[in-house]
mmCIF file of C-alpha atoms in Angstrom:
data_model
loop_
_atom_site.group_PDB
_atom_site.id
_atom_site.type_symbol
_atom_site.label_atom_id
_atom_site.label_comp_id
_atom_site.label_asym_id
_atom_site.label_seq_id
_atom_site.Cartn_x
_atom_site.Cartn_y
_atom_site.Cartn_z
ATOM 1 C CA MET A 167 91.482 111.540 105.329
ATOM 2 C CA ALA A 168 89.742 114.590 103.936
ATOM 3 C CA SER A 169 86.384 113.638 105.450
ATOM 4 C CA GLY A 170 87.822 113.488 108.948
ATOM 5 C CA LEU A 171 87.122 109.743 109.073
ATOM 6 C CA VAL A 172 89.918 107.348 109.842
ATOM 7 C CA TRP A 173 89.928 104.014 108.059
ATOM 8 C CA LEU A 174 91.511 100.972 109.626
ATOM 9 C CA ALA A 175 91.916 98.071 107.221
ATOM 10 C CA LEU A 176 92.495 95.167 109.573
ATOM 11 C CA LEU A 177 93.301 93.039 106.517
ATOM 12 C CA LEU A 178 91.669 90.061 108.164
ATOM 13 C CA ALA A 179 90.405 88.491 104.973
ATOM 14 C CA HIS A 180 92.113 86.051 102.665
ATOM 15 C CA GLY A 181 95.458 85.753 104.371
ATOM 16 C CA LEU A 182 96.496 89.399 104.146
ATOM 17 C CA LEU A 183 96.775 89.600 107.915
ATOM 18 C CA SER A 184 96.206 87.038 110.610
ATOM 19 C CA TRP A 185 94.686 88.439 113.784
ATOM 20 C CA PRO A 186 92.860 85.501 115.401
ATOM 21 C CA CYS A 187 92.429 87.225 118.757
ATOM 22 C CA ALA A 188 91.142 90.490 117.296
ATOM 23 C CA SER A 189 87.815 90.372 119.129
ATOM 24 C CA ALA A 190 89.583 90.049 122.494
ATOM 25 C CA ALA A 191 92.352 92.527 121.719
ATOM 26 C CA VAL A 192 90.361 95.423 120.247
ATOM 27 C CA ASP A 193 87.430 97.238 121.783
ATOM 28 C CA ARG A 194 85.478 99.859 119.845
ATOM 29 C CA GLY A 195 85.437 102.016 122.952
ATOM 30 C CA GLN A 196 89.156 102.576 122.422
ATOM 31 C CA PHE A 197 88.467 104.481 119.212
ATOM 32 C CA PRO A 198 86.586 107.708 118.422
ATOM 33 C CA ASP A 199 83.172 107.909 116.802
ATOM 34 C CA GLY A 200 83.408 107.584 113.040
ATOM 35 C CA PHE A 201 86.388 105.213 113.155
ATOM 36 C CA LEU A 202 86.024 102.671 110.353
ATOM 37 C CA PHE A 203 86.863 99.028 110.965
ATOM 38 C CA GLY A 204 87.147 97.058 107.787
ATOM 39 C CA THR A 205 88.193 94.042 105.811
ATOM 40 C CA THR A 206 89.840 94.030 102.403
ATOM 41 C CA THR A 207 90.132 91.722 99.419
ATOM 42 C CA SER A 208 91.204 91.676 95.782
ATOM 43 C CA ALA A 209 89.050 90.499 92.890
ATOM 44 C CA TYR A 210 91.249 87.731 91.478
ATOM 45 C CA GLN A 211 91.875 86.230 94.930
ATOM 46 C CA ILE A 212 88.212 85.828 95.842
ATOM 47 C CA GLU A 213 85.718 86.183 92.992
ATOM 48 C CA GLY A 214 86.217 83.046 90.928
ATOM 49 C CA ALA A 215 83.631 82.591 88.140
ATOM 50 C CA ASN A 216 86.398 83.277 85.652
ATOM 51 C CA LEU A 217 84.271 82.229 82.668
ATOM 52 C CA GLU A 218 80.965 83.728 83.824
ATOM 53 C CA GLY A 219 79.216 87.031 83.278
ATOM 54 C CA ASN A 220 81.107 87.717 80.033
ATOM 55 C CA ARG A 221 84.287 88.336 81.998
ATOM 56 C CA GLY A 222 87.384 88.659 79.839
ATOM 57 C CA LEU A 223 90.719 86.912 80.216
ATOM 58 C CA SER A 224 93.078 88.598 82.673
ATOM 59 C CA ASN A 225 96.868 88.485 82.913
ATOM 60 C CA TRP A 226 96.495 86.438 86.112
ATOM 61 C CA ASP A 227 94.341 83.848 84.326
ATOM 62 C CA VAL A 228 97.095 83.296 81.771
ATOM 63 C CA PHE A 229 99.905 83.378 84.351
ATOM 64 C CA ALA A 230 98.249 80.987 86.816
ATOM 65 C CA HIS A 231 97.503 78.476 84.050
ATOM 66 C CA THR A 232 101.097 78.500 82.784
ATOM 67 C CA PRO A 233 102.884 75.371 84.086
ATOM 68 C CA GLY A 234 105.538 76.157 86.667
ATOM 69 C CA LYS A 235 104.378 79.695 87.470
ATOM 70 C CA ILE A 236 102.362 78.768 90.590
ATOM 71 C CA GLU A 237 104.151 76.337 92.893
ATOM 72 C CA ASP A 238 101.139 74.187 93.749
ATOM 73 C CA GLY A 239 99.429 74.663 90.379
ATOM 74 C CA SER A 240 96.422 76.454 91.867
ATOM 75 C CA ASN A 241 94.530 79.302 90.191
ATOM 76 C CA GLY A 242 91.679 81.760 90.712
ATOM 77 C CA ASP A 243 89.099 80.028 88.541
ATOM 78 C CA THR A 244 86.895 79.354 91.583
ATOM 79 C CA ALA A 245 88.817 80.944 94.477
ATOM 80 C CA ASP A 246 86.350 81.753 97.302
ATOM 81 C CA ASP A 247 83.430 81.837 94.861
ATOM 82 C CA HIS A 248 82.636 85.376 95.989
ATOM 83 C CA TYR A 249 80.898 86.043 92.666
ATOM 84 C CA HIS A 250 78.118 83.677 93.701
ATOM 85 C CA ARG A 251 78.381 83.943 97.485
ATOM 86 C CA TYR A 252 78.880 87.675 98.040
ATOM 87 C CA MET A 253 75.674 87.933 100.082
ATOM 88 C CA GLU A 254 76.998 85.288 102.496
ATOM 89 C CA ASP A 255 80.304 87.140 102.685
ATOM 90 C CA ILE A 256 78.536 90.403 103.477
ATOM 91 C CA GLU A 257 76.575 88.660 106.235
ATOM 92 C CA LEU A 258 79.871 87.413 107.677
ATOM 93 C CA MET A 259 81.332 90.923 107.621
ATOM 94 C CA HIS A 260 78.192 92.319 109.213
ATOM 95 C CA SER A 261 78.340 89.668 111.959
ATOM 96 C CA MET A 262 81.940 90.720 112.694
ATOM 97 C CA GLY A 263 80.769 94.283 113.255
ATOM 98 C CA VAL A 264 82.881 95.856 110.510
ATOM 99 C CA ASN A 265 81.587 99.031 108.871
ATOM 100 C CA SER A 266 83.864 99.282 105.825
ATOM 101 C CA TYR A 267 84.996 96.922 103.099
ATOM 102 C CA ARG A 268 87.717 97.535 100.534
ATOM 103 C CA PHE A 269 87.425 95.426 97.415
ATOM 104 C CA SER A 270 88.831 95.738 93.923
ATOM 105 C CA ILE A 271 87.148 95.928 90.553
ATOM 106 C CA ALA A 272 88.081 93.109 88.174
ATOM 107 C CA TRP A 273 89.067 95.161 85.130
ATOM 108 C CA THR A 274 88.016 92.251 82.883
ATOM 109 C CA ARG A 275 84.460 92.231 84.284
ATOM 110 C CA ILE A 276 83.898 95.878 83.383
ATOM 111 C CA LEU A 277 85.999 96.125 80.214
ATOM 112 C CA PRO A 278 86.866 92.590 79.045
ATOM 113 C CA ARG A 279 89.161 93.956 76.317
ATOM 114 C CA GLY A 280 89.982 97.413 77.652
ATOM 115 C CA ARG A 281 89.349 100.192 75.125
ATOM 116 C CA PHE A 282 89.213 97.563 72.397
ATOM 117 C CA GLY A 283 85.784 96.313 73.450
ATOM 118 C CA HIS A 284 82.503 97.276 75.090
ATOM 119 C CA VAL A 285 81.458 97.986 78.676
ATOM 120 C CA ASN A 286 80.142 94.704 80.054
ATOM 121 C CA PRO A 287 76.653 95.151 81.570
ATOM 122 C CA ASP A 288 76.932 91.868 83.498
ATOM 123 C CA GLY A 289 80.045 93.092 85.276
ATOM 124 C CA VAL A 290 78.454 96.460 86.056
ATOM 125 C CA ALA A 291 75.392 94.658 87.451
ATOM 126 C CA PHE A 292 77.532 92.454 89.718
ATOM 127 C CA TYR A 293 79.311 95.406 91.325
ATOM 128 C CA ASN A 294 76.082 97.417 91.556
ATOM 129 C CA ASN A 295 74.501 94.545 93.484
ATOM 130 C CA LEU A 296 77.554 94.181 95.715
ATOM 131 C CA ILE A 297 77.688 97.910 96.529
ATOM 132 C CA ASP A 298 73.957 98.115 97.219
ATOM 133 C CA ALA A 299 74.080 95.067 99.501
ATOM 134 C CA LEU A 300 77.003 96.531 101.465
ATOM 135 C CA LEU A 301 75.234 99.845 101.996
ATOM 136 C CA GLN A 302 72.084 98.075 103.146
ATOM 137 C CA LYS A 303 74.155 96.530 105.942
ATOM 138 C CA GLY A 304 75.762 99.850 106.856
ATOM 139 C CA ILE A 305 79.132 98.893 105.359
ATOM 140 C CA GLN A 306 81.010 101.673 103.554
ATOM 141 C CA PRO A 307 82.487 100.504 100.226
ATOM 142 C CA PHE A 308 86.105 101.440 99.484
ATOM 143 C CA VAL A 309 86.894 100.572 95.865
ATOM 144 C CA THR A 310 90.333 99.796 94.469
ATOM 145 C CA ILE A 311 90.255 100.385 90.730
ATOM 146 C CA SER A 312 93.263 98.178 89.971
ATOM 147 C CA HIS A 313 94.663 95.462 92.234
ATOM 148 C CA TYR A 314 97.352 93.679 90.165
ATOM 149 C CA ASP A 315 95.081 92.357 87.376
ATOM 150 C CA ILE A 316 94.686 93.791 83.864
ATOM 151 C CA PRO A 317 93.000 92.428 80.721
ATOM 152 C CA GLN A 318 95.326 90.046 78.891
ATOM 153 C CA GLU A 319 94.242 91.898 75.757
ATOM 154 C CA LEU A 320 96.273 94.924 76.858
ATOM 155 C CA GLU A 321 99.330 92.789 77.509
ATOM 156 C CA THR A 322 98.983 91.280 74.037
ATOM 157 C CA GLN A 323 98.157 94.520 72.208
ATOM 158 C CA TYR A 324 101.008 96.692 73.480
ATOM 159 C CA GLY A 325 102.829 95.173 76.475
ATOM 160 C CA GLY A 326 100.624 96.325 79.352
ATOM 161 C CA TRP A 327 102.292 98.636 81.870
ATOM 162 C CA LEU A 328 105.429 98.926 79.750
ATOM 163 C CA SER A 329 103.562 101.095 77.237
ATOM 164 C CA PRO A 330 102.212 104.643 77.746
ATOM 165 C CA GLU A 331 99.089 103.404 75.930
ATOM 166 C CA ILE A 332 97.888 101.912 79.199
ATOM 167 C CA GLN A 333 97.442 105.415 80.624
ATOM 168 C CA LYS A 334 94.495 105.853 78.256
ATOM 169 C CA ASP A 335 93.047 102.465 79.139
ATOM 170 C CA PHE A 336 93.303 103.032 82.876
ATOM 171 C CA GLY A 337 91.707 106.467 82.558
ATOM 172 C CA TYR A 338 88.870 104.899 80.576
ATOM 173 C CA LEU A 339 88.347 102.192 83.226
ATOM 174 C CA ALA A 340 88.400 104.753 86.049
ATOM 175 C CA GLU A 341 85.843 106.972 84.339
ATOM 176 C CA VAL A 342 83.494 104.061 83.690
ATOM 177 C CA CYS A 343 83.719 103.177 87.390
ATOM 178 C CA PHE A 344 83.079 106.777 88.475
ATOM 179 C CA MET A 345 80.060 106.966 86.158
ATOM 180 C CA MET A 346 78.565 103.632 87.172
ATOM 181 C CA PHE A 347 79.293 103.512 90.906
ATOM 182 C CA GLY A 348 80.337 107.004 92.054
ATOM 183 C CA ASP A 349 76.864 107.957 93.280
ATOM 184 C CA ARG A 350 77.352 105.426 96.122
ATOM 185 C CA VAL A 351 81.120 104.853 96.356
ATOM 186 C CA LYS A 352 82.729 107.715 98.290
ATOM 187 C CA PHE A 353 86.257 106.343 98.627
ATOM 188 C CA TRP A 354 88.376 105.411 95.598
ATOM 189 C CA ILE A 355 91.878 103.889 95.562
ATOM 190 C CA THR A 356 93.567 104.059 92.171
ATOM 191 C CA PHE A 357 96.142 101.315 92.798
ATOM 192 C CA ASN A 358 96.915 98.831 95.528
ATOM 193 C CA GLN A 359 100.567 98.725 96.574
ATOM 194 C CA PRO A 360 102.056 99.499 93.152
ATOM 195 C CA ASN A 361 105.542 99.809 94.652
ATOM 196 C CA LEU A 362 105.402 96.136 95.682
ATOM 197 C CA TRP A 363 103.359 94.960 92.690
ATOM 198 C CA LEU A 364 105.895 96.169 90.117
ATOM 199 C CA LYS A 365 108.863 94.649 91.918
ATOM 200 C CA PHE A 366 107.181 91.243 91.871
ATOM 201 C CA SER A 367 106.040 91.655 88.244
ATOM 202 C CA TYR A 368 109.065 93.221 86.534
ATOM 203 C CA MET A 369 111.996 92.771 88.935
ATOM 204 C CA ASP A 370 111.574 89.284 90.433
ATOM 205 C CA GLY A 371 109.173 87.839 87.848
ATOM 206 C CA LEU A 372 106.914 86.288 90.493
ATOM 207 C CA TYR A 373 103.715 87.996 89.264
ATOM 208 C CA PRO A 374 102.442 88.423 85.706
ATOM 209 C CA PRO A 375 103.788 89.217 83.208
ATOM 210 C CA GLY A 376 106.695 87.404 84.865
ATOM 211 C CA ARG A 377 109.511 89.539 83.459
ATOM 212 C CA CYS A 378 112.925 89.784 85.127
ATOM 213 C CA SER A 379 116.664 89.354 84.640
ATOM 214 C CA GLN A 380 119.673 88.255 86.678
ATOM 215 C CA PRO A 381 120.587 88.652 89.497
ATOM 216 C CA PHE A 382 116.989 89.329 90.595
ATOM 217 C CA GLY A 383 115.302 86.405 88.890
ATOM 218 C CA ASN A 384 115.515 83.868 86.099
ATOM 219 C CA CYS A 385 112.969 84.790 83.421
ATOM 220 C CA ALA A 386 112.883 84.264 79.671
ATOM 221 C CA PHE A 387 112.305 87.977 79.075
ATOM 222 C CA GLY A 388 112.766 91.262 80.895
ATOM 223 C CA ASN A 389 115.236 93.727 82.381
ATOM 224 C CA SER A 390 114.985 94.074 86.157
ATOM 225 C CA SER A 391 117.000 97.292 86.241
ATOM 226 C CA ILE A 392 114.858 99.171 83.710
ATOM 227 C CA GLU A 393 111.358 97.733 83.282
ATOM 228 C CA PRO A 394 110.033 98.208 86.849
ATOM 229 C CA TYR A 395 110.653 101.940 86.491
ATOM 230 C CA ILE A 396 109.101 102.211 83.027
ATOM 231 C CA ALA A 397 106.008 100.405 84.293
ATOM 232 C CA GLY A 398 105.994 102.525 87.452
ATOM 233 C CA HIS A 399 106.244 105.709 85.405
ATOM 234 C CA ASN A 400 103.182 104.730 83.389
ATOM 235 C CA MET A 401 101.333 103.764 86.553
ATOM 236 C CA ILE A 402 102.081 107.093 88.257
ATOM 237 C CA LEU A 403 100.845 108.996 85.198
ATOM 238 C CA SER A 404 97.787 106.719 85.012
ATOM 239 C CA HIS A 405 97.019 107.583 88.629
ATOM 240 C CA ALA A 406 97.313 111.289 87.848
ATOM 241 C CA ASN A 407 95.041 110.880 84.828
ATOM 242 C CA ALA A 408 92.348 109.096 86.842
ATOM 243 C CA VAL A 409 92.503 111.636 89.675
ATOM 244 C CA SER A 410 92.289 114.504 87.185
ATOM 245 C CA ILE A 411 89.189 112.963 85.579
ATOM 246 C CA TYR A 412 87.573 112.500 88.990
ATOM 247 C CA ARG A 413 88.410 116.028 90.143
ATOM 248 C CA LYS A 414 87.121 117.727 86.990
ATOM 249 C CA LYS A 415 83.998 115.708 86.217
ATOM 250 C CA TYR A 416 82.764 113.735 89.218
ATOM 251 C CA GLN A 417 84.044 114.737 92.654
ATOM 252 C CA GLY A 418 82.031 117.927 92.893
ATOM 253 C CA LYS A 419 78.669 116.278 92.299
ATOM 254 C CA GLN A 420 79.443 112.905 93.892
ATOM 255 C CA GLY A 421 81.232 114.202 96.994
ATOM 256 C CA GLY A 422 83.768 111.395 97.201
ATOM 257 C CA HIS A 423 87.497 111.105 97.872
ATOM 258 C CA ILE A 424 90.356 109.564 95.925
ATOM 259 C CA GLY A 425 93.781 108.303 96.944
ATOM 260 C CA ILE A 426 96.277 105.477 96.563
ATOM 261 C CA SER A 427 97.340 102.572 98.771
ATOM 262 C CA MET A 428 101.048 101.877 99.262
ATOM 263 C CA CYS A 429 103.090 99.070 100.756
ATOM 264 C CA SER A 430 105.135 100.737 103.482
ATOM 265 C CA ARG A 431 108.085 98.841 104.935
ATOM 266 C CA TRP A 432 110.289 100.414 107.599
ATOM 267 C CA TYR A 433 114.017 99.931 107.999
ATOM 268 C CA GLU A 434 116.569 100.209 110.789
ATOM 269 C CA PRO A 435 120.353 100.159 110.240
ATOM 270 C CA PHE A 436 121.977 96.738 110.616
ATOM 271 C CA SER A 437 124.832 98.393 112.487
ATOM 272 C CA ASN A 438 125.426 101.846 113.906
ATOM 273 C CA THR A 439 127.696 102.806 111.017
ATOM 274 C CA THR A 440 127.422 105.595 108.487
ATOM 275 C CA VAL A 441 127.147 103.185 105.541
ATOM 276 C CA ASP A 442 124.246 101.257 107.084
ATOM 277 C CA ILE A 443 122.461 104.460 108.106
ATOM 278 C CA LEU A 444 122.761 105.670 104.495
ATOM 279 C CA ALA A 445 121.516 102.259 103.345
ATOM 280 C CA VAL A 446 118.309 102.872 105.303
ATOM 281 C CA GLU A 447 117.821 106.180 103.456
ATOM 282 C CA ARG A 448 118.229 104.436 100.111
ATOM 283 C CA ALA A 449 115.886 101.591 101.025
ATOM 284 C CA LEU A 450 113.194 104.031 102.129
ATOM 285 C CA ALA A 451 113.542 106.054 98.905
ATOM 286 C CA PHE A 452 112.912 102.935 96.808
ATOM 287 C CA ASP A 453 109.830 102.070 98.885
ATOM 288 C CA GLY A 454 106.780 104.356 99.210
ATOM 289 C CA PRO A 455 108.517 107.555 98.028
ATOM 290 C CA TRP A 456 109.086 105.916 94.619
ATOM 291 C CA PHE A 457 105.411 106.662 93.970
ATOM 292 C CA LEU A 458 104.469 109.231 96.587
ATOM 293 C CA ASP A 459 107.234 111.740 95.821
ATOM 294 C CA PRO A 460 106.162 112.167 92.163
ATOM 295 C CA ILE A 461 102.476 112.268 93.132
ATOM 296 C CA ILE A 462 103.012 114.870 95.857
ATOM 297 C CA PHE A 463 106.135 116.773 94.765
ATOM 298 C CA GLY A 464 106.250 116.120 91.027
ATOM 299 C CA ASP A 465 109.450 114.052 90.763
ATOM 300 C CA TYR A 466 111.256 110.961 92.002
ATOM 301 C CA PRO A 467 113.404 110.894 95.170
ATOM 302 C CA THR A 468 116.921 112.227 94.672
ATOM 303 C CA LYS A 469 118.415 108.960 95.950
ATOM 304 C CA MET A 470 116.651 107.027 93.195
ATOM 305 C CA ARG A 471 117.894 109.421 90.526
ATOM 306 C CA GLU A 472 121.476 109.219 91.846
ATOM 307 C CA ILE A 473 121.515 105.408 91.712
ATOM 308 C CA LEU A 474 119.463 104.692 88.580
ATOM 309 C CA GLY A 475 120.553 107.605 86.404
ATOM 310 C CA PRO A 476 119.081 107.306 82.876
ATOM 311 C CA ASN A 477 117.262 104.075 83.825
ATOM 312 C CA LEU A 478 114.765 106.208 85.750
ATOM 313 C CA PRO A 479 112.323 107.940 83.353
ATOM 314 C CA GLU A 480 111.911 111.712 83.337
ATOM 315 C CA PHE A 481 108.652 113.623 83.764
ATOM 316 C CA THR A 482 107.997 116.445 81.337
ATOM 317 C CA SER A 483 107.267 119.867 82.789
ATOM 318 C CA GLN A 484 103.605 119.423 81.831
ATOM 319 C CA GLN A 485 103.443 116.033 83.582
ATOM 320 C CA LYS A 486 105.041 117.488 86.724
ATOM 321 C CA LYS A 487 102.459 120.260 86.735
ATOM 322 C CA LYS A 488 99.626 117.742 86.399
ATOM 323 C CA LEU A 489 101.003 115.570 89.192
ATOM 324 C CA LYS A 490 101.284 118.495 91.591
ATOM 325 C CA ALA A 491 97.790 119.703 90.692
ATOM 326 C CA THR A 492 95.982 116.415 91.306
ATOM 327 C CA LYS A 493 97.263 115.683 94.831
ATOM 328 C CA LEU A 494 95.600 113.115 97.110
ATOM 329 C CA ASP A 495 92.636 113.103 99.477
ATOM 330 C CA PHE A 496 94.163 110.255 101.493
ATOM 331 C CA ILE A 497 96.978 107.703 101.465
ATOM 332 C CA GLY A 498 96.421 104.068 102.411
ATOM 333 C CA LEU A 499 99.375 102.299 104.038
ATOM 334 C CA SER A 500 99.886 98.535 104.311
ATOM 335 C CA HIS A 501 102.697 97.884 106.767
ATOM 336 C CA TYR A 502 103.771 94.253 106.941
ATOM 337 C CA THR A 503 107.228 94.351 108.431
ATOM 338 C CA THR A 504 110.241 96.309 109.679
ATOM 339 C CA LEU A 505 113.723 95.068 108.795
ATOM 340 C CA TYR A 506 117.372 95.683 109.522
ATOM 341 C CA THR A 507 119.158 96.992 106.441
ATOM 342 C CA LYS A 508 122.793 96.542 105.500
ATOM 343 C CA ASP A 509 124.837 98.480 102.930
ATOM 344 C CA CYS A 510 125.855 96.587 99.783
ATOM 345 C CA ILE A 511 127.833 99.372 98.085
ATOM 346 C CA PHE A 512 130.866 99.479 100.379
ATOM 347 C CA SER A 513 130.273 96.108 102.046
ATOM 348 C CA PRO A 514 130.119 92.759 100.224
ATOM 349 C CA CYS A 515 126.665 91.234 100.720
ATOM 350 C CA GLU A 516 123.849 89.485 98.920
ATOM 351 C CA ILE A 517 121.549 92.101 97.366
ATOM 352 C CA ASP A 518 117.957 91.993 98.588
ATOM 353 C CA PRO A 519 115.628 90.686 95.816
ATOM 354 C CA ILE A 520 112.991 93.306 96.682
ATOM 355 C CA ASP A 521 115.204 96.304 97.463
ATOM 356 C CA GLY A 522 118.124 95.345 95.234
ATOM 357 C CA ASP A 523 118.432 98.566 93.257
ATOM 358 C CA ALA A 524 118.854 100.418 96.536
ATOM 359 C CA ARG A 525 122.051 98.345 96.928
ATOM 360 C CA VAL A 526 121.027 96.967 100.310
ATOM 361 C CA PHE A 527 120.340 93.674 102.035
ATOM 362 C CA SER A 528 117.478 93.485 104.530
ATOM 363 C CA SER A 529 116.881 90.949 107.274
ATOM 364 C CA GLY A 530 114.801 90.467 110.386
ATOM 365 C CA VAL A 531 117.952 89.490 112.299
ATOM 366 C CA GLY A 532 120.339 92.185 113.529
ATOM 367 C CA GLU A 533 124.119 92.364 113.916
ATOM 368 C CA ASP A 534 123.863 90.766 117.340
ATOM 369 C CA GLY A 535 121.759 87.887 116.023
ATOM 370 C CA VAL A 536 118.615 89.139 117.759
ATOM 371 C CA LEU A 537 115.294 89.352 115.927
ATOM 372 C CA ILE A 538 114.088 92.886 115.236
ATOM 373 C CA GLY A 539 110.723 92.192 116.887
ATOM 374 C CA GLU A 540 108.937 89.798 119.137
ATOM 375 C CA VAL A 541 107.462 86.657 117.613
ATOM 376 C CA VAL A 542 103.929 86.276 118.918
ATOM 377 C CA ILE A 543 101.944 83.066 118.547
ATOM 378 C CA HIS A 544 98.223 83.379 119.295
ATOM 379 C CA ASN A 545 96.276 80.427 120.626
ATOM 380 C CA CYS A 546 92.607 81.313 120.782
#
């Protein structure tokens, strides 16, 4: 990280990571001064109060209330009621001894209708109060600008992430956030795990807008081999737009940092064969590098281009220049698992629903039937 601080998101909150013996396993003395221990959440998962404070309707509101979309029929209308109980939550974090907290802005609280409406003062007031309360307890706020939710208005108006129009809307949201909160927020994350988000939204159809096609999923609409990459293209350019705005207008006077958080899986070859070793290379290319290569180098990984051909959008020379110019102050990594990966080009196998376009199948069980890692059960 550009500041020299290292941020550890233990992901203890809301089921993102279970570490019940953390207090016994980790000692602050094992880490250098300035090391940040934190928790992390997302707005739709915890805030609730979906009809309060002039909040607009989000894509998750519509999706969760559509029969059959959520297995148990639950939704985020109340969730953890963080909107009303944030002071209690901050006290809990403080009692745990954490000194950083990553949360996301609910786009619909700040801009209920995107560019097609006004800035919502109630939403601004909520996040101002939250940020001030965190700082009073010595907890550094890390803000994710977009964590899977967008105003339903944008989905209805032009198709959400499938339209380049959303680049303007995201830039507008980011600038409002920089203006309203940037005097106190010193760490900004444009997107949370977009490489995983888009696969669930446009490849498997498990997240809104629930678009997919066979063999990846069974949805009424969508094209799993094209739409994830169109949406990803718009998201990458939206990231570059937001970073450019921050660099030019706010970073100098506010002294903050901006980056992106990626889901980062690791892969090992299922067998010690050339085809499975090459399968690992393909699987990795379709993971973090899908987003990080364009952001850092100005274009997609070669492996992606070879496999997808014209289904992978092209950056213009001007867009490549902008991407290379914006760069990153830091990269957040969420690592959940490592898997064995098997080739599905030269070997018949069931294509992985997450890494399918890489033409691989991934599993936690290796060729010899042994699990890739130890299964640990904590009893505390």
